Coordinates of C-alpha atoms and ligand atoms in Angstrom, one line a residue:
M87 CA 0.0 0.0 0.0
E88 CA 1.2 3.4 -0.9
K89 CA 2.1 5.6 2.1
Q90 CA 0.0 8.9 2.2
Q91 CA 2.1 12.0 1.8
P92 CA 1.7 14.6 4.6
P93 CA 0.3 17.9 3.2
A94 CA 3.0 20.2 2.1
R95 CA 3.7 23.2 4.3
L96 CA 4.4 26.6 2.9
Q97 CA 7.8 26.7 4.6
T98 CA 8.8 24.1 2.1
Y99 CA 8.7 26.8 -0.6
S100 CA 11.1 29.6 -1.0
N101 CA 10.4 33.2 0.1
E102 CA 10.9 34.3 -3.4
L103 CA 8.1 32.1 -4.6
M104 CA 5.8 33.3 -1.9
E105 CA 6.5 36.9 -2.8
Q106 CA 5.9 36.2 -6.4
I107 CA 2.5 34.7 -5.7
F108 CA 1.7 37.5 -3.2
H109 CA 2.3 40.1 -5.9
S110 CA 0.7 38.2 -8.9
T111 CA -2.7 37.4 -7.4
V112 CA -5.6 39.3 -8.8
E113 CA -7.0 40.2 -5.4
G114 CA -5.7 43.2 -3.6
I115 CA -4.0 42.3 -0.3
M116 CA -3.1 44.7 2.5
I117 CA -1.4 43.8 5.8
T118 CA -1.4 46.0 8.9
N119 CA 0.3 45.9 12.3
E120 CA -1.6 45.7 15.5
K121 CA -2.1 49.4 15.5
M122 CA -3.8 49.1 12.1
Q123 CA -1.0 50.9 10.2
I124 CA -0.4 49.5 6.8
T125 CA 2.8 47.5 6.6
L126 CA 2.6 45.8 3.3
V127 CA 0.5 45.8 0.1
N128 CA 0.7 43.8 -3.1
N129 CA 0.7 44.9 -6.7
A130 CA -3.0 44.2 -7.2
F131 CA -3.7 46.6 -4.3
E132 CA -1.7 49.3 -6.1
A133 CA -3.6 48.6 -9.3
L134 CA -7.1 48.5 -7.7
T135 CA -6.7 51.5 -5.4
G136 CA -4.4 53.7 -7.5
Y137 CA -2.1 54.2 -4.5
K138 CA 1.6 53.3 -4.7
S139 CA 2.9 51.2 -1.9
S140 CA 5.1 54.1 -0.7
E141 CA 2.0 56.3 -0.4
V142 CA 0.1 54.1 2.0
L143 CA 2.8 52.5 4.2
G144 CA 2.3 53.6 7.8
K145 CA -1.1 55.0 7.0
F146 CA -4.5 53.6 8.1
P147 CA -6.9 51.7 5.9
S148 CA -9.4 54.5 6.5
I149 CA -7.7 56.5 3.6
L150 CA -9.7 54.1 1.4
Q151 CA -13.0 54.9 3.1
S152 CA -15.8 56.2 0.8
G153 CA -18.1 57.5 3.4
K154 CA -20.8 55.3 2.1
Q155 CA -20.8 53.1 5.2
D156 CA -21.7 54.7 8.5
A157 CA -20.1 54.3 11.9
D158 CA -22.5 51.5 12.9
F159 CA -21.3 49.5 9.9
Y160 CA -17.7 49.5 11.0
K161 CA -18.7 48.8 14.6
V162 CA -20.4 45.6 13.6
M163 CA -17.5 44.7 11.3
W164 CA -14.9 45.2 14.1
S165 CA -16.9 43.3 16.7
E166 CA -17.0 40.3 14.3
I167 CA -13.3 40.5 13.7
R168 CA -12.6 40.6 17.4
S169 CA -15.0 37.7 18.3
K170 CA -14.5 35.4 15.2
G171 CA -11.1 36.6 13.9
F172 CA -12.7 37.1 10.5
W173 CA -15.2 39.3 8.6
K174 CA -16.3 39.2 5.0
G175 CA -18.7 41.4 3.1
E176 CA -19.4 44.0 0.5
I177 CA -18.0 47.5 1.0
W178 CA -17.6 50.7 -1.0
N179 CA -14.2 52.1 -1.0
R180 CA -12.6 55.1 -2.7
R181 CA -9.7 55.0 -5.2
K182 CA -6.9 57.6 -5.2
N183 CA -8.7 59.3 -8.1
G184 CA -11.8 59.8 -6.0
E185 CA -13.8 57.1 -7.7
I186 CA -16.0 55.0 -5.4
Y187 CA -16.2 51.3 -6.2
P188 CA -17.8 48.2 -4.6
E189 CA -15.5 45.5 -3.5
I190 CA -15.9 42.2 -1.7
L191 CA -13.5 42.2 1.2
A192 CA -12.3 39.7 3.8
I193 CA -10.5 40.8 6.9
H194 CA -8.6 38.4 9.1
S195 CA -6.8 38.9 12.4
V196 CA -3.5 37.1 13.3
L197 CA -3.0 36.5 17.0
D198 CA 0.0 35.8 19.1
D199 CA 0.4 33.0 21.6
T200 CA -1.5 35.0 24.3
G201 CA -4.4 35.7 21.9
K202 CA -3.5 39.4 21.2
P203 CA -3.8 40.5 17.6
I204 CA -0.4 41.3 16.1
N205 CA -1.5 41.7 12.5
Y206 CA -4.6 42.1 10.3
Y207 CA -4.8 41.4 6.6
G208 CA -7.5 42.2 4.1
I209 CA -8.1 40.6 0.8
F210 CA -10.4 42.2 -1.7
S211 CA -11.6 42.3 -5.3
D212 CA -13.4 44.9 -7.3
I213 CA -17.0 43.9 -8.0
S214 CA -18.1 46.9 -10.0
Y215 CA -18.8 44.7 -13.0
E216 CA -20.9 42.3 -11.0
K217 CA -22.9 45.2 -9.5
E218 CA -23.7 46.6 -12.9
T219 CA -25.0 43.2 -14.0
E220 CA -27.0 43.0 -10.8
R221 CA -28.6 46.3 -11.6
E222 CA -29.5 45.1 -15.0
L223 CA -31.0 42.0 -13.5
E224 CA -33.0 44.0 -11.1
E225 CA -35.1 45.3 -14.0
L226 CA -36.1 41.7 -14.7
T227 CA -36.9 41.1 -11.1
Q228 CA -39.3 42.5 -8.6
T229 CA -37.2 44.2 -5.9
D230 CA -35.6 47.5 -5.7
L231 CA -32.0 46.8 -4.7
L232 CA -31.4 50.0 -2.9
T233 CA -34.3 50.0 -0.6
N234 CA -35.2 46.3 -0.7
I235 CA -38.9 47.0 -1.3
S236 CA -40.9 46.2 -4.4
N237 CA -40.0 48.0 -7.6
R238 CA -42.1 49.5 -10.3
N239 CA -42.7 46.3 -12.1
A240 CA -43.8 44.4 -9.1
F241 CA -46.2 47.3 -8.1
N242 CA -47.8 47.3 -11.6
E243 CA -48.3 43.5 -11.5
L244 CA -49.6 43.3 -8.0
L245 CA -52.0 46.2 -8.5
F246 CA -53.2 44.8 -11.8
D247 CA -54.0 41.5 -10.1
K248 CA -55.8 43.3 -7.3
V249 CA -57.9 45.5 -9.5
N250 CA -58.9 42.6 -11.7
S251 CA -59.7 40.1 -9.0
S252 CA -62.4 42.0 -7.0
N253 CA -64.9 44.8 -7.1
D254 CA -63.2 46.7 -4.3
S255 CA -62.2 50.3 -4.7
H256 CA -58.5 51.2 -4.3
A257 CA -56.6 54.3 -3.4
I258 CA -53.3 54.9 -5.2
L259 CA -50.9 57.3 -3.5
F260 CA -48.0 58.8 -5.4
I261 CA -45.4 60.0 -2.9
D262 CA -42.6 62.3 -4.0
L263 CA -39.9 63.7 -1.7
D264 CA -39.7 67.5 -1.6
R265 CA -36.5 69.1 -2.7
F266 CA -34.7 65.8 -2.9
K267 CA -32.6 67.1 -5.8
Q268 CA -31.3 69.8 -3.5
I269 CA -30.3 67.1 -0.9
N270 CA -28.4 65.1 -3.5
D271 CA -26.7 68.3 -4.8
T272 CA -25.6 69.6 -1.5
L273 CA -25.0 66.5 0.7
G274 CA -24.1 64.1 -2.1
N275 CA -25.8 61.1 -3.7
D276 CA -24.6 58.7 -1.0
V277 CA -26.5 60.7 1.6
G278 CA -29.5 60.8 -0.8
D279 CA -29.4 57.0 -1.0
L280 CA -29.3 56.6 2.8
I281 CA -32.4 58.8 3.1
L282 CA -34.2 56.8 0.4
I283 CA -33.5 53.7 2.4
E284 CA -34.8 55.2 5.6
V285 CA -37.9 56.6 3.9
A286 CA -38.7 53.1 2.5
K287 CA -38.2 51.7 6.0
R288 CA -40.4 54.2 7.7
I289 CA -43.3 53.8 5.2
N290 CA -42.9 50.1 5.2
S291 CA -43.6 50.1 8.9
I292 CA -47.2 51.0 8.3
V293 CA -47.8 48.8 5.3
G294 CA -50.8 46.5 6.0
P295 CA -51.2 42.9 4.8
S296 CA -53.2 43.8 1.7
D297 CA -51.4 47.1 0.9
I298 CA -48.8 47.4 -1.9
F299 CA -45.8 49.7 -1.5
A300 CA -43.0 50.2 -3.9
R301 CA -40.3 52.5 -5.1
Y302 CA -41.4 53.9 -8.4
G303 CA -38.5 56.1 -9.5
A304 CA -35.6 58.0 -8.1
D305 CA -37.3 59.7 -5.1
E306 CA -40.8 58.5 -5.9
F307 CA -42.8 55.9 -4.1
V308 CA -46.2 54.4 -4.7
Y309 CA -48.7 53.0 -2.2
A310 CA -52.0 51.2 -2.9
R311 CA -54.6 50.4 -0.4
S312 CA -57.7 48.4 -1.1
K313 CA -61.3 48.6 0.2
I314 CA -61.2 52.3 0.5
E315 CA -64.8 53.2 1.3
Y316 CA -64.6 56.9 1.6
Q317 CA -62.1 59.5 0.3
K318 CA -61.3 60.3 3.9
D319 CA -59.8 56.8 4.4
A320 CA -57.3 57.6 1.7
A321 CA -56.7 61.1 3.3
L322 CA -56.0 59.4 6.6
L323 CA -53.4 57.1 5.1
A324 CA -51.8 60.1 3.4
K325 CA -51.7 61.9 6.7
D326 CA -50.1 58.9 8.4
I327 CA -47.4 58.9 5.8
T328 CA -46.8 62.6 6.1
K329 CA -46.4 62.1 9.9
L330 CA -43.6 59.6 9.3
F331 CA -41.5 62.6 8.0
H332 CA -41.9 64.6 11.2
K333 CA -38.7 63.2 12.8
P334 CA -35.4 64.1 11.2
F335 CA -33.3 61.7 9.3
H336 CA -29.9 60.9 10.8
V337 CA -27.3 60.4 8.1
C338 CA -23.6 60.6 8.4
G339 CA -23.8 62.5 11.7
T340 CA -26.2 65.2 10.5
E341 CA -29.9 65.7 11.0
V342 CA -31.8 66.2 7.8
Y343 CA -35.4 67.3 7.6
I344 CA -37.3 66.2 4.6
T345 CA -41.0 66.3 3.6
A346 CA -43.1 64.6 1.0
S347 CA -45.9 65.6 -1.3
I348 CA -48.6 63.0 -2.0
G349 CA -51.1 62.7 -4.9
I350 CA -54.1 60.4 -4.6
S351 CA -56.2 58.8 -7.3
I352 CA -59.1 56.3 -6.7
F353 CA -60.1 53.2 -8.6
P354 CA -62.6 53.1 -10.2
Q355 CA -63.7 56.8 -10.2
D356 CA -60.5 58.1 -11.7
G357 CA -59.9 55.3 -14.2
K358 CA -59.9 51.6 -14.6
H359 CA -56.4 51.3 -16.0
I360 CA -53.3 51.3 -13.9
E361 CA -51.3 53.6 -16.1
K362 CA -54.1 56.1 -15.9
L363 CA -54.5 55.9 -12.2
I364 CA -50.8 56.4 -11.6
Y365 CA -50.7 59.3 -14.1
K366 CA -53.5 61.0 -12.2
A367 CA -52.0 60.4 -8.8
D368 CA -48.8 61.9 -10.2
K369 CA -50.7 65.0 -11.5
A370 CA -52.3 65.4 -8.1
M371 CA -48.9 65.1 -6.4
Y372 CA -47.7 68.0 -8.6
F373 CA -50.7 70.0 -7.5
A374 CA -49.7 69.3 -3.8
K375 CA -46.2 70.5 -4.6
Q376 CA -47.4 73.7 -6.2
N377 CA -49.6 74.3 -3.3
G378 CA -46.6 74.5 -1.0
R379 CA -45.4 70.9 -0.7
N380 CA -45.5 68.7 2.5
Q381 CA -49.2 67.9 1.9
Y382 CA -51.5 65.6 -0.1
A383 CA -54.0 66.3 -2.8
F384 CA -56.7 64.3 -4.6
Y385 CA -56.9 64.2 -8.4
F386 CA -59.6 66.4 -9.8
D387 CA -60.4 67.2 -13.4
D388 CA -59.2 70.7 -13.4
L389 CA -55.7 69.5 -12.8
K390 CA -55.1 69.1 -16.5
K391 CA -55.6 72.8 -16.9
D392 CA -53.3 73.5 -13.9
S393 CA -50.3 71.7 -15.3
K394 CA -50.6 73.9 -18.4
R395 CA -50.5 77.0 -16.1
L396 CA -47.4 75.6 -14.5
I397 CA -45.6 75.5 -17.9
V398 CA -46.7 79.1 -18.8
L399 CA -45.8 80.3 -15.4
E400 CA -42.2 79.0 -15.5
A401 CA -41.7 80.4 -19.0
E402 CA -43.0 83.8 -18.0
L403 CA -41.0 83.8 -14.8
R404 CA -37.8 83.3 -16.8
K405 CA -38.7 86.3 -19.0
A406 CA -39.6 88.4 -16.0
I407 CA -36.3 87.7 -14.3
Q408 CA -34.4 88.7 -17.4
N409 CA -36.4 92.0 -17.7
K410 CA -36.3 92.5 -13.9
D411 CA -40.0 92.9 -14.1
F412 CA -40.9 92.8 -10.4
F413 CA -41.5 95.4 -7.8
I414 CA -41.4 95.4 -4.0
H415 CA -44.0 96.1 -1.4
Y416 CA -43.0 97.0 2.1
Q417 CA -44.9 95.9 5.2
P418 CA -44.3 98.1 8.3
K419 CA -43.2 96.5 11.6
I420 CA -44.3 98.2 14.8
G421 CA -42.2 98.2 18.0
L422 CA -44.5 97.8 21.0
A423 CA -42.3 99.5 23.5
K424 CA -42.8 103.0 21.9
Q425 CA -45.4 102.1 19.4
D426 CA -43.2 103.3 16.5
I427 CA -42.4 102.0 13.1
I428 CA -39.1 100.2 13.5
G429 CA -38.6 98.7 10.1
V430 CA -40.3 97.1 7.1
E431 CA -40.3 93.7 5.4
A432 CA -39.7 93.6 1.6
L433 CA -42.2 91.4 -0.2
V434 CA -41.8 90.8 -3.9
R435 CA -44.7 91.5 -6.3
W436 CA -45.2 90.3 -9.9
N437 CA -47.8 91.6 -12.3
N438 CA -47.6 89.6 -15.5
E439 CA -49.4 90.7 -18.7
K440 CA -50.6 87.1 -19.5
L441 CA -51.3 85.8 -16.1
G442 CA -52.2 88.9 -14.2
F443 CA -51.1 89.4 -10.6
V444 CA -49.3 86.2 -9.4
S445 CA -48.8 85.7 -5.7
P446 CA -45.3 85.0 -4.4
A447 CA -46.8 82.1 -2.5
E448 CA -47.4 80.5 -6.0
F449 CA -44.3 81.6 -7.9
I450 CA -41.6 81.4 -5.2
P451 CA -41.9 77.6 -4.8
I452 CA -41.7 77.2 -8.6
A453 CA -38.6 79.4 -8.7
E454 CA -37.1 77.2 -5.9
D455 CA -37.8 74.0 -7.8
T456 CA -36.3 75.3 -11.0
G457 CA -33.3 77.0 -9.5
L458 CA -34.6 80.4 -10.8
I459 CA -34.8 81.5 -7.2
I460 CA -31.1 82.5 -7.3
P461 CA -31.3 85.1 -10.1
L462 CA -34.7 86.1 -8.9
S463 CA -33.4 86.8 -5.3
E464 CA -30.7 88.9 -6.8
V465 CA -33.2 91.0 -8.8
I466 CA -35.2 91.5 -5.6
L467 CA -32.2 92.6 -3.6
E468 CA -31.2 95.0 -6.3
K469 CA -34.7 96.5 -6.3
V470 CA -34.7 96.9 -2.5
C471 CA -31.3 98.6 -2.7
M472 CA -32.6 100.9 -5.5
D473 CA -35.6 101.8 -3.4
I474 CA -33.4 102.7 -0.5
L475 CA -31.1 104.7 -2.7
E476 CA -34.1 106.5 -4.2
S477 CA -35.5 107.3 -0.8
R478 CA -32.2 108.7 0.3
S479 CA -31.9 110.9 -2.7
Q480 CA -35.2 112.4 -1.9
G481 CA -33.7 113.7 1.3
N482 CA -34.9 111.1 3.7
I483 CA -32.3 110.8 6.4
H484 CA -34.1 108.3 8.6
I485 CA -34.2 105.3 6.4
L486 CA -36.0 102.3 8.0
P487 CA -34.2 99.0 8.1
V488 CA -35.5 96.6 5.5
S489 CA -35.8 92.9 6.0
I490 CA -35.6 90.6 3.0
N491 CA -36.5 87.0 2.6
I492 CA -33.6 84.7 1.8
A493 CA -34.4 81.4 0.0
S494 CA -32.7 78.3 1.2
L495 CA -31.0 77.4 -2.1
H496 CA -29.7 81.0 -2.5
F497 CA -28.2 80.9 1.0
Q498 CA -26.6 77.6 0.3
Q499 CA -24.5 78.9 -2.6
D500 CA -20.8 78.9 -1.7
D501 CA -20.5 82.4 -2.9
F502 CA -23.7 83.7 -1.2
I503 CA -21.9 86.3 0.9
E504 CA -19.8 87.6 -1.9
R505 CA -22.8 87.9 -4.2
I506 CA -25.1 89.8 -1.9
N507 CA -22.2 91.9 -0.8
S508 CA -21.4 93.0 -4.3
I509 CA -25.0 94.0 -4.9
V510 CA -25.2 96.0 -1.7
M511 CA -21.9 97.8 -2.5
Q512 CA -22.9 98.5 -6.0
Y513 CA -25.9 100.5 -4.7
N514 CA -23.9 102.0 -2.0
C515 CA -26.3 100.6 0.5
S516 CA -25.2 99.8 4.1
P517 CA -25.6 96.3 5.4
Q518 CA -26.7 97.9 8.7
L519 CA -30.0 98.7 6.9
L520 CA -30.6 95.2 5.9
E521 CA -32.0 92.2 7.8
L522 CA -31.9 88.7 6.4
E523 CA -34.9 86.5 7.1
L524 CA -34.0 82.9 6.9
T525 CA -36.6 80.3 7.5
E526 CA -36.3 77.8 10.3
R527 CA -35.9 75.1 7.7
T528 CA -32.9 76.8 6.1
I529 CA -30.8 77.0 9.3
M530 CA -32.0 73.7 10.6
K531 CA -29.7 72.0 8.1
E532 CA -27.4 72.6 11.0
S533 CA -23.8 72.5 10.1
D534 CA -20.7 74.5 10.9
D535 CA -20.9 75.9 7.5
I536 CA -24.2 77.6 8.2
V537 CA -23.1 79.0 11.6
D538 CA -19.9 80.3 9.9
K539 CA -21.9 82.1 7.2
L540 CA -24.2 83.7 9.8
V541 CA -21.3 84.9 11.9
K542 CA -19.7 86.5 8.9
L543 CA -22.9 88.2 7.8
K544 CA -23.4 89.5 11.2
A545 CA -19.9 90.8 11.4
M546 CA -20.5 92.6 8.1
G547 CA -23.4 94.5 9.8
F548 CA -26.4 92.5 8.5
K549 CA -29.1 91.6 11.1
I550 CA -30.4 88.0 11.1
S551 CA -33.9 86.8 11.7
I552 CA -35.4 83.4 11.7
D553 CA -38.7 83.4 9.8
D554 CA -41.8 81.2 10.1
F555 CA -40.6 80.0 13.5
G556 CA -42.6 77.1 14.9
T557 CA -43.3 75.3 11.6
G558 CA -40.1 73.3 11.5
Y559 CA -40.4 70.9 14.4
S560 CA -37.2 72.2 15.9
S561 CA -36.4 72.8 19.5
L562 CA -35.8 76.2 20.9
S563 CA -32.7 75.1 22.6
Y564 CA -30.7 74.9 19.4
L565 CA -31.2 78.6 18.7
N566 CA -28.3 79.6 20.9
R567 CA -25.9 78.2 18.3
F568 CA -26.8 80.9 15.9
P569 CA -26.1 84.6 16.1
L570 CA -29.7 85.8 15.7
N571 CA -31.3 89.2 16.2
Y572 CA -34.9 88.4 15.7
L573 CA -37.3 85.5 15.7
K574 CA -40.5 85.7 13.8
I575 CA -43.3 83.6 15.2
D576 CA -45.3 82.0 12.3
R577 CA -48.6 83.4 11.4
S578 CA -50.4 80.1 12.0
F579 CA -49.7 80.4 15.7
I580 CA -50.7 84.0 15.9
Q581 CA -54.0 83.5 14.3
Q582 CA -55.0 81.0 16.9
I583 CA -53.7 82.5 20.1
T584 CA -56.9 84.2 21.1
N585 CA -58.9 81.0 21.0
L586 CA -56.5 78.2 21.6
Q587 CA -54.9 77.9 25.0
D588 CA -52.1 75.6 23.9
K589 CA -51.1 77.9 21.1
Q590 CA -51.0 80.7 23.6
A591 CA -48.8 78.7 25.9
I592 CA -46.4 77.9 23.0
V593 CA -46.1 81.5 22.0
E594 CA -45.5 82.6 25.6
A595 CA -42.8 80.0 25.9
I596 CA -41.1 81.0 22.7
I597 CA -41.0 84.7 23.8
L598 CA -39.5 83.8 27.2
M599 CA -36.9 81.5 25.7
A600 CA -36.0 84.0 23.0
H601 CA -35.6 86.8 25.6
R602 CA -33.3 84.6 27.6
L603 CA -31.1 84.3 24.5
R604 CA -31.4 88.1 23.9
I605 CA -33.3 87.6 20.7
K606 CA -36.2 89.9 20.0
V607 CA -39.5 88.5 19.0
I608 CA -41.6 89.5 16.1
A609 CA -45.2 88.3 15.7
E610 CA -46.3 88.2 12.1
G611 CA -49.8 88.1 10.6
V612 CA -51.4 90.0 13.5
E613 CA -54.8 91.0 12.2
T614 CA -56.9 92.0 15.3
K615 CA -56.6 94.3 18.2
E616 CA -57.2 91.4 20.5
Q617 CA -54.2 89.5 19.1
A618 CA -52.0 92.6 19.4
K619 CA -53.1 93.2 23.0
L620 CA -52.5 89.7 24.0
L621 CA -49.0 89.6 22.4
K622 CA -48.1 92.9 24.1
Q623 CA -49.1 91.3 27.5
M624 CA -46.9 88.3 26.7
G625 CA -43.9 90.6 26.2
C626 CA -43.7 90.3 22.4
D627 CA -41.4 93.1 21.1
I628 CA -42.6 93.8 17.5
I629 CA -45.8 93.3 15.6
Q630 CA -46.3 93.0 11.9
G631 CA -49.7 92.4 10.2
Y632 CA -52.8 93.7 8.6
Y633 CA -53.9 95.2 12.0
Y634 CA -51.3 97.9 11.4
S635 CA -50.9 97.8 7.7
K636 CA -50.8 95.6 4.6
P637 CA -47.6 95.5 2.5
L638 CA -47.4 98.9 0.7
A639 CA -45.9 100.3 -2.4
V640 CA -43.1 102.8 -1.8
K641 CA -45.3 105.8 -2.3
E642 CA -48.0 104.4 0.1
L643 CA -45.3 103.6 2.6
M644 CA -44.2 107.2 2.6
D645 CA -47.7 108.3 3.3
F646 CA -48.1 105.8 6.1
I647 CA -45.0 107.0 7.8
E648 CA -46.2 110.6 7.4
L649 CA -49.6 109.9 8.9
W650 CA -48.3 107.5 11.6
E651 CA -49.2 109.8 14.5
I652 CA -52.9 109.5 13.5
Y653 CA -52.8 105.8 12.8
R654 CA -51.0 105.2 16.1
Q655 CA -53.8 106.8 18.1
E656 CA -56.4 104.8 16.1
R657 CA -54.6 101.5 16.7
N658 CA -53.6 102.2 20.2
I659 CA -53.4 99.0 22.2
Ligands
LIG745 P1 -43.6 85.3 4.6 O1 -42.1 85.6 4.6 O2 -44.1 84.6 5.8 O3 -44.3 86.7 4.4 C1 -45.4 87.2 5.1 C2 -46.6 86.9 4.3 O4 -47.7 87.2 5.1 C3 -46.8 87.9 3.1 O5 -47.4 87.2 2.1 C4 -47.7 89.0 3.7 O6 -48.3 89.7 2.7 C5 -48.6 88.1 4.5 N1 -49.2 88.9 5.6 C6 -48.7 89.9 6.3 N2 -49.5 90.3 7.3 C7 -50.6 89.5 7.3 C8 -51.8 89.3 8.0 O7 -52.1 90.1 9.0 N3 -52.6 88.3 7.7 C9 -52.4 87.5 6.7 N4 -53.3 86.5 6.4 N5 -51.3 87.6 5.9 C10 -50.4 88.6 6.2 P2 -46.9 87.3 0.6 O8 -46.4 88.7 0.2 O9 -48.0 86.8 -0.3 O10 -45.7 86.3 0.6 C11 -45.8 85.0 0.8 C12 -44.5 84.3 1.0 O11 -43.8 84.3 -0.2 C13 -43.6 84.9 2.0 O12 -44.0 84.5 3.3 C14 -42.3 84.4 1.6 O13 -42.1 83.1 2.1 C15 -42.4 84.4 0.1 N6 -41.8 85.7 -0.4 C16 -42.4 86.9 -0.6 N7 -41.6 87.8 -1.0 C17 -40.4 87.2 -1.2 C18 -39.1 87.6 -1.6 O14 -38.8 88.7 -1.9 N8 -38.1 86.6 -1.6 C19 -38.4 85.3 -1.2 N9 -37.3 84.4 -1.2 N10 -39.5 84.9 -0.8 C20 -40.6 85.8 -0.7
LIG746 CA1 -40.7 86.7 5.8
LIG747 CA1 -43.1 84.4 7.7

C-alpha cells in the first residue's frame, strides 16, 4: 500500500516564490500591524486603489473609506473580527482618483500566543462589473435593490391582479420627496441613498397585509390600499405617511429634515387602467407641490388645466427675471415699547401681462424648484437697494431697516456672501440697513458651515432673523448656536392665540426663551386688536400684520410714515 504524503507546508517553498505569488494574485492584499497601520500591500492593491505602496505604508486603511458606510457598519465589522477573527462582506471604497467602487472584502486577524492581535490582513476584489450586472438583472426582477422593497414592475403587476380580482375600490398614492434634488446636490448622492433607504423603511412600517408599497423612481414611491370606502380613508393614510417625516433623518452624523408631497387617485372613479391611475396620482402630487409641498391632494379634473398653467408660469418667470419685471411692497413693523415704526419687510410682487397678478406664494416655490430663485433673489435685492437709494436721494435721512426673505437654495450657494455683498456695495447701501430673514428650515440643516456664514454676515453688519418659527419641528434650545437678532413667530400660531390655550402657551414659551437668549420676538400676521393686545401682554417686542398695515408700495409707505401719528392713536393697544 502506498504511504500517504503529509500535506505540504508553505515553509517548504522559497520566500521568493511566496513573494511572487503575493504580488501576482488578482486580489488586492493589505497587511497591517496591531495598530492598524499598513505595513505591506501587493501589486493588485496598487492597481485597484491607485495608491503606490510608498503612499500608504504607515497610513491607516481609512484612507480608502468612501463615506458610504456609517459608523455603525464599522462597529459591527470590528466586533466580528474581534470575536471570530474574521469578517467578510461587500463594502464601498474610494480609489486615489476619488472614484468610489464596490468590493468584496475579507479581513482576518492574526493572533500571538497570548491571543492578542499582532496583524490584520485584508483581501479584496473589485466587483463593479458584478454590481452593474446585478442592476440590469433588477429590471427583470421584482425588488428595488437600494431599498429592498418592491420595484415599479412588481407594483404594476400586484396592482393589476388586485384591480382585476375584486370589485373593491382602491386608493393609489403617489409619494414624492420634496426638494430631494437639493439634498443630492448639497449633501451628495450617498446621503441621498441613505435617506431613500430610511424613507422606505419608515413607510414600510405602516404597510398593511393587503397594501402594496413600492419604489417607483428616483425619489418616488407608490402605495396602494384596497377597500377604500370613503375619500377620507385615503386622506387618513396620506396623513399617516406625512407624519412619518416629522422626525429628522440621521445620516452621516447630521440631521436632515425632509417632507413629502402626495397625490391620490381612486379606482374606479379616476380610471380603470393602472397607467391612468398612476398618471392621475402623479398629477395630483404635482398639485400638492405647487400648493406649497408637504401635503396631499386628490386628483380632480381641473388639474389638467393646472399643469398647463405651471408651464406658462415657468416660462413667464424666466422672462420676467431677465427683464427685472418685479416690484417690491413693504410691510411696516411696529415696535411695541414705543409704538413706533421700526422697520419694514420687503415682499416681492409680480404683475404679468398674460397671467395677471401672481402671488409669491405661488411663484416662489416654482422658482425654488427650477433654480430660478437665485437670479430672482438677486433681482429682488437690487430692487430693494434701489428703493433705499431713491428714498435717500429724496432727502430722507431716517431710512427704515428693510428685511428681505432669503431662500434656502440661495443661502446655500458657496459664494452667497460675496454675491449679496457685491450688490449691496454696487448701490452704496449699508448692510446695517438690511435684515436677512432665513426660515427655520434653512438654518435647521445645522452645520458648521451655516453658523460660519451667519457669523460672517453679522460681522458685516447684517441683522439676522429666523422666519416662520414654529413650523419646522425644531427645538428652541438649538437657537443659541446661531447669532440671531430676531425671531418671527409663524402666522399660523398668531391666528389661533386668542382662541386656543395651547397655542397661547407655546407663543409665551417662545417669547420667554428668545428673551433669555437676547433675541427679539416679532409676531407676524397680526390681524386684530385682540391678538395685538395679548401679544403685548406676553412681552412680544414687535408686531407685523394687517392690523397695522398691509404690505405697501413705496409711495404708500411714505404716506403711512407721514400719517403714523394719526394711525398710532387709532390703533392704540
Ligand atoms: P412670509 O415671509 O411669511 O411673508 C409674510 C406673508 O404674510 C406675506 O405674504 C404678507 O403679505 C402676509 N401677511 C402679512 N400680514 C398678514 C396678516 O395680517 N394676515 C395674513 N393673512 N397675511 C399677512 P406674501 O407677500 O404673499 O408672501 C408669501 C410668501 O412668499 C412669504 O411668506 C415668503 O415666504 C415668500 N416671499 C415673498 N416675497 C419674497 C421675496 O422677496 N423673496 C423670497 N425668497 N420669498 C418671498
Ligand atoms: Ca418673511
Ligand atoms: Ca413668515
